CSV table of N, CA and C in Angstrom, one decimal:
chain,number,residue,atom,x,y,z
A,1,UNK,N,2.1,-1.7,17.2
A,1,UNK,CA,3.2,-1.6,16.2
A,1,UNK,C,3.2,-0.2,15.7
A,2,UNK,N,4.3,0.4,15.7
A,2,UNK,CA,4.4,1.8,15.2
A,2,UNK,C,4.2,1.9,13.7
A,3,UNK,N,3.6,3.0,13.3
A,3,UNK,CA,3.3,3.4,12.0
A,3,UNK,C,2.9,2.3,11.0
A,4,UNK,N,2.0,1.4,11.5
A,4,UNK,CA,1.7,0.2,10.6
A,4,UNK,C,0.9,0.7,9.4
A,5,UNK,N,0.2,1.8,9.5
A,5,UNK,CA,-0.5,2.3,8.3
A,5,UNK,C,0.5,2.6,7.2
A,6,UNK,N,1.6,3.3,7.5
A,6,UNK,CA,2.6,3.6,6.6
A,6,UNK,C,3.2,2.4,6.0
A,7,UNK,N,3.5,1.4,6.8
A,7,UNK,CA,4.0,0.1,6.3
A,7,UNK,C,3.1,-0.6,5.4
A,8,UNK,N,1.8,-0.6,5.7
A,8,UNK,CA,0.8,-1.2,4.8
A,8,UNK,C,0.7,-0.5,3.5
A,9,UNK,N,0.9,0.8,3.5
A,9,UNK,CA,0.9,1.6,2.3
A,9,UNK,C,2.1,1.2,1.4
A,10,UNK,N,3.2,1.0,2.1
A,10,UNK,CA,4.4,0.6,1.3
A,10,UNK,C,4.2,-0.7,0.6
A,11,UNK,N,3.6,-1.7,1.3
A,11,UNK,CA,3.3,-3.0,0.7
A,11,UNK,C,2.3,-2.8,-0.4
A,12,UNK,N,1.2,-2.0,-0.2
A,12,UNK,CA,0.2,-1.8,-1.2
A,12,UNK,C,0.8,-1.2,-2.5
A,13,UNK,N,1.7,-0.3,-2.3
A,13,UNK,CA,2.3,0.3,-3.5
A,13,UNK,C,3.2,-0.7,-4.2
A,14,UNK,N,3.9,-1.5,-3.4
A,14,UNK,CA,4.8,-2.5,-4.1
A,14,UNK,C,4.0,-3.6,-4.8
A,15,UNK,N,2.8,-3.9,-4.4
A,15,UNK,CA,1.9,-4.9,-5.0
A,15,UNK,C,0.9,-4.3,-5.9
A,16,UNK,N,0.7,-3.0,-6.0
A,16,UNK,CA,-0.3,-2.3,-6.7
A,16,UNK,C,-1.7,-2.8,-6.3
A,17,UNK,N,-1.9,-2.8,-5.0
A,17,UNK,CA,-3.3,-3.2,-4.5
A,17,UNK,C,-3.7,-2.1,-3.5
A,18,UNK,N,-4.9,-2.2,-3.2
A,18,UNK,CA,-5.5,-1.3,-2.2
A,18,UNK,C,-5.0,-1.5,-0.8
A,19,UNK,N,-4.5,-0.4,-0.2
A,19,UNK,CA,-4.1,-0.6,1.2
A,19,UNK,C,-5.2,-1.0,2.1
A,20,UNK,N,-6.4,-0.7,1.8
A,20,UNK,CA,-7.6,-1.1,2.6
A,20,UNK,C,-7.7,-2.6,2.7
A,21,UNK,N,-7.4,-3.3,1.6
A,21,UNK,CA,-7.5,-4.7,1.5
A,21,UNK,C,-6.5,-5.3,2.5
A,22,UNK,N,-5.3,-4.8,2.5
A,22,UNK,CA,-4.3,-5.3,3.4
A,22,UNK,C,-4.6,-5.0,4.8
A,23,UNK,N,-5.0,-3.8,5.1
A,23,UNK,CA,-5.4,-3.3,6.4
A,23,UNK,C,-6.5,-4.2,7.0
A,24,UNK,N,-7.5,-4.5,6.2
A,24,UNK,CA,-8.6,-5.3,6.6
A,24,UNK,C,-8.1,-6.7,7.1
A,25,UNK,N,-7.3,-7.3,6.4
A,25,UNK,CA,-6.7,-8.6,6.8
A,25,UNK,C,-5.9,-8.5,8.1
A,26,UNK,N,-5.0,-7.4,8.1
A,26,UNK,CA,-4.2,-7.2,9.2
A,26,UNK,C,-5.0,-7.0,10.5
A,27,UNK,N,-6.0,-6.1,10.4
A,27,UNK,CA,-6.9,-5.9,11.6
A,27,UNK,C,-7.7,-7.1,12.0
A,28,UNK,N,-8.0,-7.9,11.0
A,28,UNK,CA,-8.7,-9.2,11.3
A,28,UNK,C,-7.8,-10.1,12.1
A,29,UNK,N,-6.6,-10.3,11.7
A,29,UNK,CA,-5.7,-11.1,12.4
A,29,UNK,C,-5.4,-10.5,13.8
A,30,UNK,N,-5.2,-9.2,13.9
A,30,UNK,CA,-5.0,-8.6,15.2
A,30,UNK,C,-6.1,-8.8,16.1
A,31,UNK,N,-7.4,-8.7,15.6
A,31,UNK,CA,-8.5,-8.9,16.5
A,31,UNK,C,-8.7,-10.3,17.0
A,32,UNK,N,-8.3,-11.3,16.2
A,32,UNK,CA,-8.4,-12.7,16.5
A,32,UNK,C,-7.2,-13.1,17.4
A,33,UNK,N,-6.1,-12.5,17.2
A,33,UNK,CA,-4.9,-12.9,17.9
A,33,UNK,C,-4.1,-14.0,17.2
A,34,UNK,N,-4.7,-14.6,16.2
A,34,UNK,CA,-4.0,-15.6,15.4
A,34,UNK,C,-4.3,-15.5,13.9
A,35,UNK,N,-3.5,-16.0,13.1
A,35,UNK,CA,-3.7,-16.0,11.7
A,35,UNK,C,-4.5,-17.4,11.3
A,36,UNK,N,-5.5,-17.2,10.5
A,36,UNK,CA,-6.2,-18.4,10.1
A,36,UNK,C,-6.1,-18.6,8.6
A,37,UNK,N,-6.6,-19.8,8.1
A,37,UNK,CA,-6.4,-20.1,6.7
A,37,UNK,C,-6.9,-19.1,5.7
A,38,UNK,N,-8.1,-18.5,6.0
A,38,UNK,CA,-8.7,-17.5,5.2
A,38,UNK,C,-7.8,-16.3,5.1
A,39,UNK,N,-7.2,-15.9,6.2
A,39,UNK,CA,-6.3,-14.7,6.2
A,39,UNK,C,-5.1,-15.0,5.3
A,40,UNK,N,-4.6,-16.2,5.5
A,40,UNK,CA,-3.4,-16.6,4.7
A,40,UNK,C,-3.7,-16.6,3.2
A,41,UNK,N,-4.9,-17.1,2.9
A,41,UNK,CA,-5.3,-17.2,1.5
A,41,UNK,C,-5.4,-15.8,0.9
A,42,UNK,N,-6.1,-14.9,1.6
A,42,UNK,CA,-6.2,-13.5,1.2
A,42,UNK,C,-4.9,-12.8,1.0
A,43,UNK,N,-4.0,-13.0,1.9
A,43,UNK,CA,-2.6,-12.4,1.8
A,43,UNK,C,-1.9,-12.9,0.6
A,44,UNK,N,-2.0,-14.2,0.4
A,44,UNK,CA,-1.4,-14.9,-0.8
A,44,UNK,C,-1.9,-14.4,-2.1
A,45,UNK,N,-3.3,-14.2,-2.2
A,45,UNK,CA,-3.9,-13.7,-3.4
A,45,UNK,C,-3.5,-12.2,-3.6
A,46,UNK,N,-3.3,-11.5,-2.6
A,46,UNK,CA,-2.8,-10.1,-2.7
A,46,UNK,C,-1.4,-10.0,-3.2
A,47,UNK,N,-0.6,-11.1,-2.8
A,47,UNK,CA,0.8,-11.1,-3.3
A,47,UNK,C,1.8,-11.0,-2.2
A,48,UNK,N,1.4,-11.0,-0.9
A,48,UNK,CA,2.3,-10.9,0.2
A,48,UNK,C,2.8,-12.4,0.5
A,49,UNK,N,4.1,-12.5,0.5
A,49,UNK,CA,4.7,-13.9,0.6
A,49,UNK,C,4.7,-14.3,2.1
A,50,UNK,N,3.5,-14.3,2.7
A,50,UNK,CA,3.4,-14.6,4.2
A,50,UNK,C,3.9,-16.0,4.5
A,51,UNK,N,3.5,-17.0,3.7
A,51,UNK,CA,3.8,-18.4,4.1
A,51,UNK,C,5.4,-18.5,4.0
A,52,UNK,N,6.0,-18.0,3.0
A,52,UNK,CA,7.4,-18.1,2.8
A,52,UNK,C,8.1,-17.4,4.0
A,53,UNK,N,7.7,-16.2,4.3
A,53,UNK,CA,8.3,-15.5,5.4
A,53,UNK,C,8.1,-16.1,6.8
A,54,UNK,N,6.9,-16.6,7.0
A,54,UNK,CA,6.7,-17.3,8.3
A,54,UNK,C,7.6,-18.6,8.3
A,55,UNK,N,7.7,-19.3,7.2
A,55,UNK,CA,8.6,-20.5,7.2
A,55,UNK,C,10.0,-20.1,7.5
A,56,UNK,N,10.5,-19.0,7.0
A,56,UNK,CA,11.9,-18.5,7.3
A,56,UNK,C,12.0,-18.1,8.8
A,57,UNK,N,10.9,-17.4,9.3
A,57,UNK,CA,10.9,-17.0,10.7
A,57,UNK,C,10.9,-18.2,11.7
A,58,UNK,N,10.2,-19.2,11.4
A,58,UNK,CA,10.1,-20.4,12.2
A,58,UNK,C,11.1,-21.4,11.9
A,59,UNK,N,11.8,-21.3,10.8
A,59,UNK,CA,12.7,-22.4,10.4
A,59,UNK,C,11.9,-23.7,10.0
A,60,UNK,N,10.8,-23.5,9.3
A,60,UNK,CA,9.9,-24.7,9.0
A,60,UNK,C,9.7,-24.6,7.4
A,61,UNK,N,9.1,-25.7,6.9
A,61,UNK,CA,8.7,-25.7,5.5
A,61,UNK,C,7.4,-25.0,5.4
A,62,UNK,N,7.1,-24.7,4.1
A,62,UNK,CA,5.8,-24.0,3.9
A,62,UNK,C,4.6,-24.9,4.3
A,63,UNK,N,4.8,-26.2,4.0
A,63,UNK,CA,3.7,-27.2,4.4
A,63,UNK,C,3.5,-27.2,5.9
A,64,UNK,N,4.6,-27.2,6.7
A,64,UNK,CA,4.5,-27.1,8.1
A,64,UNK,C,3.9,-25.8,8.6
A,65,UNK,N,4.1,-24.7,7.9
A,65,UNK,CA,3.5,-23.5,8.3
A,65,UNK,C,2.0,-23.5,8.0
A,66,UNK,N,1.6,-24.1,6.9
A,66,UNK,CA,0.2,-24.3,6.6
A,66,UNK,C,-0.5,-25.1,7.7
A,67,UNK,N,0.1,-26.1,8.2
A,67,UNK,CA,-0.4,-27.0,9.2
A,67,UNK,C,-0.5,-26.2,10.5
A,68,UNK,N,0.5,-25.4,10.8
A,68,UNK,CA,0.5,-24.6,12.0
A,68,UNK,C,-0.7,-23.6,12.0
A,69,UNK,N,-0.9,-23.0,10.8
A,69,UNK,CA,-2.0,-22.1,10.6
A,69,UNK,C,-3.3,-22.8,10.9
A,70,UNK,N,-3.5,-24.0,10.3
A,70,UNK,CA,-4.7,-24.8,10.5
A,70,UNK,C,-4.9,-25.1,12.0
A,71,UNK,N,-3.9,-25.3,12.7
A,71,UNK,CA,-4.0,-25.6,14.2
A,71,UNK,C,-4.0,-24.4,15.1
A,72,UNK,N,-4.0,-23.2,14.4
A,72,UNK,CA,-4.1,-21.9,15.2
A,72,UNK,C,-2.8,-21.7,16.0
A,73,UNK,N,-1.7,-22.1,15.5
A,73,UNK,CA,-0.4,-22.0,16.3
A,73,UNK,C,0.4,-20.7,16.0
A,74,UNK,N,0.0,-19.9,15.0
A,74,UNK,CA,0.7,-18.7,14.6
A,74,UNK,C,0.0,-17.5,15.1
A,75,UNK,N,0.5,-16.8,16.1
A,75,UNK,CA,-0.1,-15.7,16.7
A,75,UNK,C,0.1,-14.4,16.0
A,76,UNK,N,-0.6,-13.4,16.5
A,76,UNK,CA,-0.4,-12.0,15.9
A,76,UNK,C,1.0,-11.5,16.0
A,77,UNK,N,1.6,-11.8,17.1
A,77,UNK,CA,3.0,-11.3,17.3
A,77,UNK,C,3.9,-11.7,16.2
A,78,UNK,N,3.9,-13.0,15.8
A,78,UNK,CA,4.7,-13.5,14.7
A,78,UNK,C,4.2,-13.0,13.3
A,79,UNK,N,2.9,-12.9,13.2
A,79,UNK,CA,2.3,-12.3,11.9
A,79,UNK,C,2.8,-10.9,11.8
A,80,UNK,N,2.7,-10.1,12.8
A,80,UNK,CA,3.2,-8.7,12.8
A,80,UNK,C,4.7,-8.6,12.5
A,81,UNK,N,5.5,-9.6,13.0
A,81,UNK,CA,6.9,-9.6,12.8
A,81,UNK,C,7.2,-9.7,11.3
A,82,UNK,N,6.4,-10.4,10.6
A,82,UNK,CA,6.7,-10.6,9.2
A,82,UNK,C,6.4,-9.2,8.5
A,83,UNK,N,5.3,-8.5,8.9
A,83,UNK,CA,5.1,-7.2,8.3
A,83,UNK,C,6.2,-6.3,8.5
A,84,UNK,N,6.8,-6.3,9.7
A,84,UNK,CA,7.9,-5.5,10.1
A,84,UNK,C,9.1,-5.9,9.2
A,85,UNK,N,9.4,-7.1,9.1
A,85,UNK,CA,10.5,-7.6,8.3
A,85,UNK,C,10.4,-7.2,6.9
A,86,UNK,N,9.2,-7.3,6.3
A,86,UNK,CA,9.0,-7.0,4.9
A,86,UNK,C,9.2,-5.5,4.6
A,87,UNK,N,8.9,-4.6,5.7
A,87,UNK,CA,9.0,-3.2,5.5
A,87,UNK,C,10.1,-2.5,6.1
A,88,UNK,N,11.0,-3.3,6.9
A,88,UNK,CA,12.2,-2.7,7.5
A,88,UNK,C,13.3,-2.5,6.4
A,89,UNK,N,14.3,-1.8,6.7
A,89,UNK,CA,15.4,-1.6,5.8
A,89,UNK,C,15.9,-3.0,5.4
A,90,UNK,N,16.0,-3.2,4.0
A,90,UNK,CA,16.4,-4.5,3.5
A,90,UNK,C,15.3,-5.3,3.1
A,91,UNK,N,14.1,-5.0,3.6
A,91,UNK,CA,12.8,-5.7,3.2
A,91,UNK,C,12.4,-5.4,1.8
A,92,UNK,N,11.6,-6.3,1.2
A,92,UNK,CA,11.2,-6.0,-0.2
A,92,UNK,C,10.3,-4.8,-0.4
A,93,UNK,N,9.7,-4.3,0.7
A,93,UNK,CA,8.7,-3.2,0.6
A,93,UNK,C,9.2,-2.0,1.3
A,94,UNK,N,10.5,-1.9,1.6
A,94,UNK,CA,11.1,-0.8,2.4
A,94,UNK,C,10.9,0.5,1.8
A,95,UNK,N,10.2,1.4,2.4
A,95,UNK,CA,10.0,2.8,2.0
A,95,UNK,C,9.6,3.0,0.6
A,96,UNK,N,8.7,2.1,0.1
A,96,UNK,CA,8.3,2.3,-1.3
A,96,UNK,C,7.4,3.5,-1.5
A,97,UNK,N,6.6,3.9,-0.6
A,97,UNK,CA,5.8,5.1,-0.7
A,97,UNK,C,6.8,6.3,-0.9
A,98,UNK,N,7.8,6.4,-0.1
A,98,UNK,CA,8.8,7.5,-0.2
A,98,UNK,C,9.5,7.5,-1.6
A,99,UNK,N,9.9,6.3,-2.0
A,99,UNK,CA,10.5,6.2,-3.3
A,99,UNK,C,9.6,6.5,-4.5
A,100,UNK,N,8.3,6.1,-4.4
A,100,UNK,CA,7.4,6.5,-5.4
A,100,UNK,C,7.2,8.0,-5.5
A,101,UNK,N,7.1,8.6,-4.4
A,101,UNK,CA,6.8,10.1,-4.4
A,101,UNK,C,8.0,10.9,-5.0
A,102,UNK,N,9.1,10.2,-5.2
A,102,UNK,CA,10.3,10.9,-5.8
A,102,UNK,C,10.4,10.7,-7.3
A,103,UNK,N,9.5,9.9,-7.8
A,103,UNK,CA,9.5,9.6,-9.3
A,103,UNK,C,8.9,10.8,-10.0
A,104,UNK,N,9.4,11.0,-11.2
A,104,UNK,CA,8.9,12.1,-12.1
A,104,UNK,C,7.4,11.9,-12.3
A,105,UNK,N,7.0,10.7,-12.6
A,105,UNK,CA,5.6,10.4,-12.9
A,105,UNK,C,4.6,10.8,-11.8
A,106,UNK,N,5.0,10.4,-10.6
A,106,UNK,CA,4.2,10.8,-9.4
A,106,UNK,C,4.1,12.3,-9.2
A,107,UNK,N,5.3,12.9,-9.4
A,107,UNK,CA,5.3,14.4,-9.2
A,107,UNK,C,4.5,15.1,-10.2
A,108,UNK,N,4.5,14.6,-11.5
A,108,UNK,CA,3.7,15.1,-12.6
A,108,UNK,C,2.3,15.0,-12.3
A,109,UNK,N,1.9,13.8,-11.8
A,109,UNK,CA,0.5,13.6,-11.5
A,109,UNK,C,0.0,14.5,-10.4
A,110,UNK,N,0.8,14.7,-9.3
A,110,UNK,CA,0.5,15.6,-8.2
A,110,UNK,C,0.4,17.0,-8.7
A,111,UNK,N,1.3,17.4,-9.6
A,111,UNK,CA,1.2,18.8,-10.2
A,111,UNK,C,-0.1,19.0,-11.0
A,112,UNK,N,-0.5,18.0,-11.7
A,112,UNK,CA,-1.8,18.1,-12.5
A,112,UNK,C,-3.0,18.2,-11.5
A,113,UNK,N,-2.9,17.5,-10.4
A,113,UNK,CA,-4.0,17.6,-9.4
A,113,UNK,C,-4.1,19.0,-8.9
A,114,UNK,N,-2.9,19.6,-8.6
A,114,UNK,CA,-2.8,21.0,-8.1
A,114,UNK,C,-3.4,22.0,-9.2
A,115,UNK,N,-3.1,21.7,-10.4
A,115,UNK,CA,-3.6,22.6,-11.5
A,115,UNK,C,-5.1,22.5,-11.6
A,116,UNK,N,-5.6,21.3,-11.5
A,116,UNK,CA,-7.0,21.1,-11.6
A,116,UNK,C,-7.7,21.8,-10.4
A,117,UNK,N,-7.1,21.7,-9.3
A,117,UNK,CA,-7.7,22.3,-8.1
A,117,UNK,C,-7.7,23.8,-8.2
A,118,UNK,N,-6.7,24.4,-8.8
A,118,UNK,CA,-6.6,25.8,-9.0
A,118,UNK,C,-7.6,26.3,-10.0
A,119,UNK,N,-7.8,25.5,-11.1
A,119,UNK,CA,-8.8,25.8,-12.1
A,119,UNK,C,-10.2,25.6,-11.5
A,120,UNK,N,-10.4,24.7,-10.7
A,120,UNK,CA,-11.7,24.5,-10.0
A,120,UNK,C,-12.0,25.7,-9.2
A,121,UNK,N,-11.0,26.1,-8.4
A,121,UNK,CA,-11.2,27.2,-7.5
A,121,UNK,C,-11.4,28.5,-8.3
A,122,UNK,N,-10.9,28.6,-9.5
A,122,UNK,CA,-11.1,29.8,-10.3
A,122,UNK,C,-12.4,29.7,-11.1
A,123,UNK,N,-13.1,28.6,-11.0
A,123,UNK,CA,-14.4,28.4,-11.6
A,123,UNK,C,-14.3,27.9,-13.1
A,124,UNK,N,-13.1,27.4,-13.5
A,124,UNK,CA,-12.9,26.9,-14.8
A,124,UNK,C,-13.5,25.6,-15.0
A,125,UNK,N,-13.7,24.8,-14.0
A,125,UNK,CA,-14.3,23.4,-14.1
A,125,UNK,C,-15.3,23.2,-13.0
A,126,UNK,N,-16.2,22.2,-13.2
A,126,UNK,CA,-17.1,21.9,-12.1
A,126,UNK,C,-16.5,20.9,-11.2
A,127,UNK,N,-17.3,20.4,-10.2
A,127,UNK,CA,-16.8,19.5,-9.2
A,127,UNK,C,-16.3,18.2,-9.8
A,128,UNK,N,-16.8,17.8,-11.0
A,128,UNK,CA,-16.3,16.5,-11.6
A,128,UNK,C,-15.2,16.7,-12.5
A,129,UNK,N,-14.6,17.9,-12.5
A,129,UNK,CA,-13.4,18.2,-13.4
A,129,UNK,C,-13.8,18.2,-14.9
A,130,UNK,N,-15.1,18.4,-15.2
A,130,UNK,CA,-15.5,18.5,-16.6
A,130,UNK,C,-14.9,19.7,-17.2
A,131,UNK,N,-14.4,19.6,-18.3
A,131,UNK,CA,-13.9,20.8,-19.0
A,131,UNK,C,-12.4,20.9,-18.9
A,132,UNK,N,-11.7,20.1,-18.1
A,132,UNK,CA,-10.3,20.3,-17.9
A,132,UNK,C,-9.6,18.9,-17.8
A,133,UNK,N,-9.2,18.3,-18.9
A,133,UNK,CA,-8.6,17.0,-18.9
A,133,UNK,C,-7.1,17.2,-18.7
A,134,UNK,N,-6.3,16.1,-18.7
A,134,UNK,CA,-4.9,16.3,-18.4
A,134,UNK,C,-4.2,17.2,-19.4
A,135,UNK,N,-4.6,17.1,-20.7
A,135,UNK,CA,-4.0,18.0,-21.7
A,135,UNK,C,-4.3,19.4,-21.5
A,136,UNK,N,-5.6,19.7,-21.2
A,136,UNK,CA,-6.0,21.1,-20.9
A,136,UNK,C,-5.3,21.6,-19.6
A,137,UNK,N,-5.2,20.7,-18.6
A,137,UNK,CA,-4.5,21.2,-17.4
A,137,UNK,C,-3.1,21.5,-17.7
A,138,UNK,N,-2.4,20.7,-18.5
A,138,UNK,CA,-1.0,21.0,-18.8
A,138,UNK,C,-0.9,22.3,-19.6
A,139,UNK,N,-1.8,22.5,-20.5
A,139,UNK,CA,-1.8,23.7,-21.3
A,139,UNK,C,-2.1,24.9,-20.4
A,140,UNK,N,-3.1,24.8,-19.5
A,140,UNK,CA,-3.4,25.9,-18.6
A,140,UNK,C,-2.1,26.2,-17.8
A,141,UNK,N,-1.5,25.2,-17.3
A,141,UNK,CA,-0.3,25.4,-16.5
A,141,UNK,C,0.8,26.2,-17.2
A,142,UNK,N,1.0,25.8,-18.5
A,142,UNK,CA,2.1,26.4,-19.3
A,142,UNK,C,1.7,27.9,-19.5
A,143,UNK,N,0.4,28.2,-19.8
A,143,UNK,CA,0.0,29.5,-20.1
A,143,UNK,C,-0.1,30.4,-18.9
A,144,UNK,N,-0.3,29.8,-17.7
A,144,UNK,CA,-0.5,30.6,-16.5
A,144,UNK,C,0.6,30.3,-15.4
A,145,UNK,N,1.7,29.9,-15.9
A,145,UNK,CA,2.8,29.5,-14.9
A,145,UNK,C,3.1,30.6,-13.9
A,146,UNK,N,3.2,31.8,-14.3
A,146,UNK,CA,3.6,32.9,-13.5
A,146,UNK,C,2.5,33.2,-12.4
A,147,UNK,N,1.2,33.0,-12.8
A,147,UNK,CA,0.1,33.3,-11.9
A,147,UNK,C,0.0,32.3,-10.9
A,148,UNK,N,0.3,31.0,-11.2
A,148,UNK,CA,0.2,29.9,-10.3
A,148,UNK,C,1.3,30.0,-9.3
């Protein structure tokens, strides 16, 4: 599946969870070739509506989907199709990483990271950013805007 890491990041941003958690379950299902109950439980705990989306894909009830999972009847192909559906245009997680990167808060946070790195490179802070908190970084930025 093309750019699955990017799609997983979109889902992770939408649910405010670690992309690594989602990737772990995804890779687990991929390696087994089928989705199992534990995988379904983990995805549900993360907040991915896998049962609901599989039910829509198969035209079954959620109870029927859970039985199909118990019987090993849902393969990786259909599991992956749900990931694609959720992250394709119109899906609930479509391009969330891109949308987040366009927010003022995200851009501000990235700018502060750049300021801290410049201050670190100039020797103003140590490797743990001691001596330059967000307020100091902002103040440094305002005072040294032309130099940066």
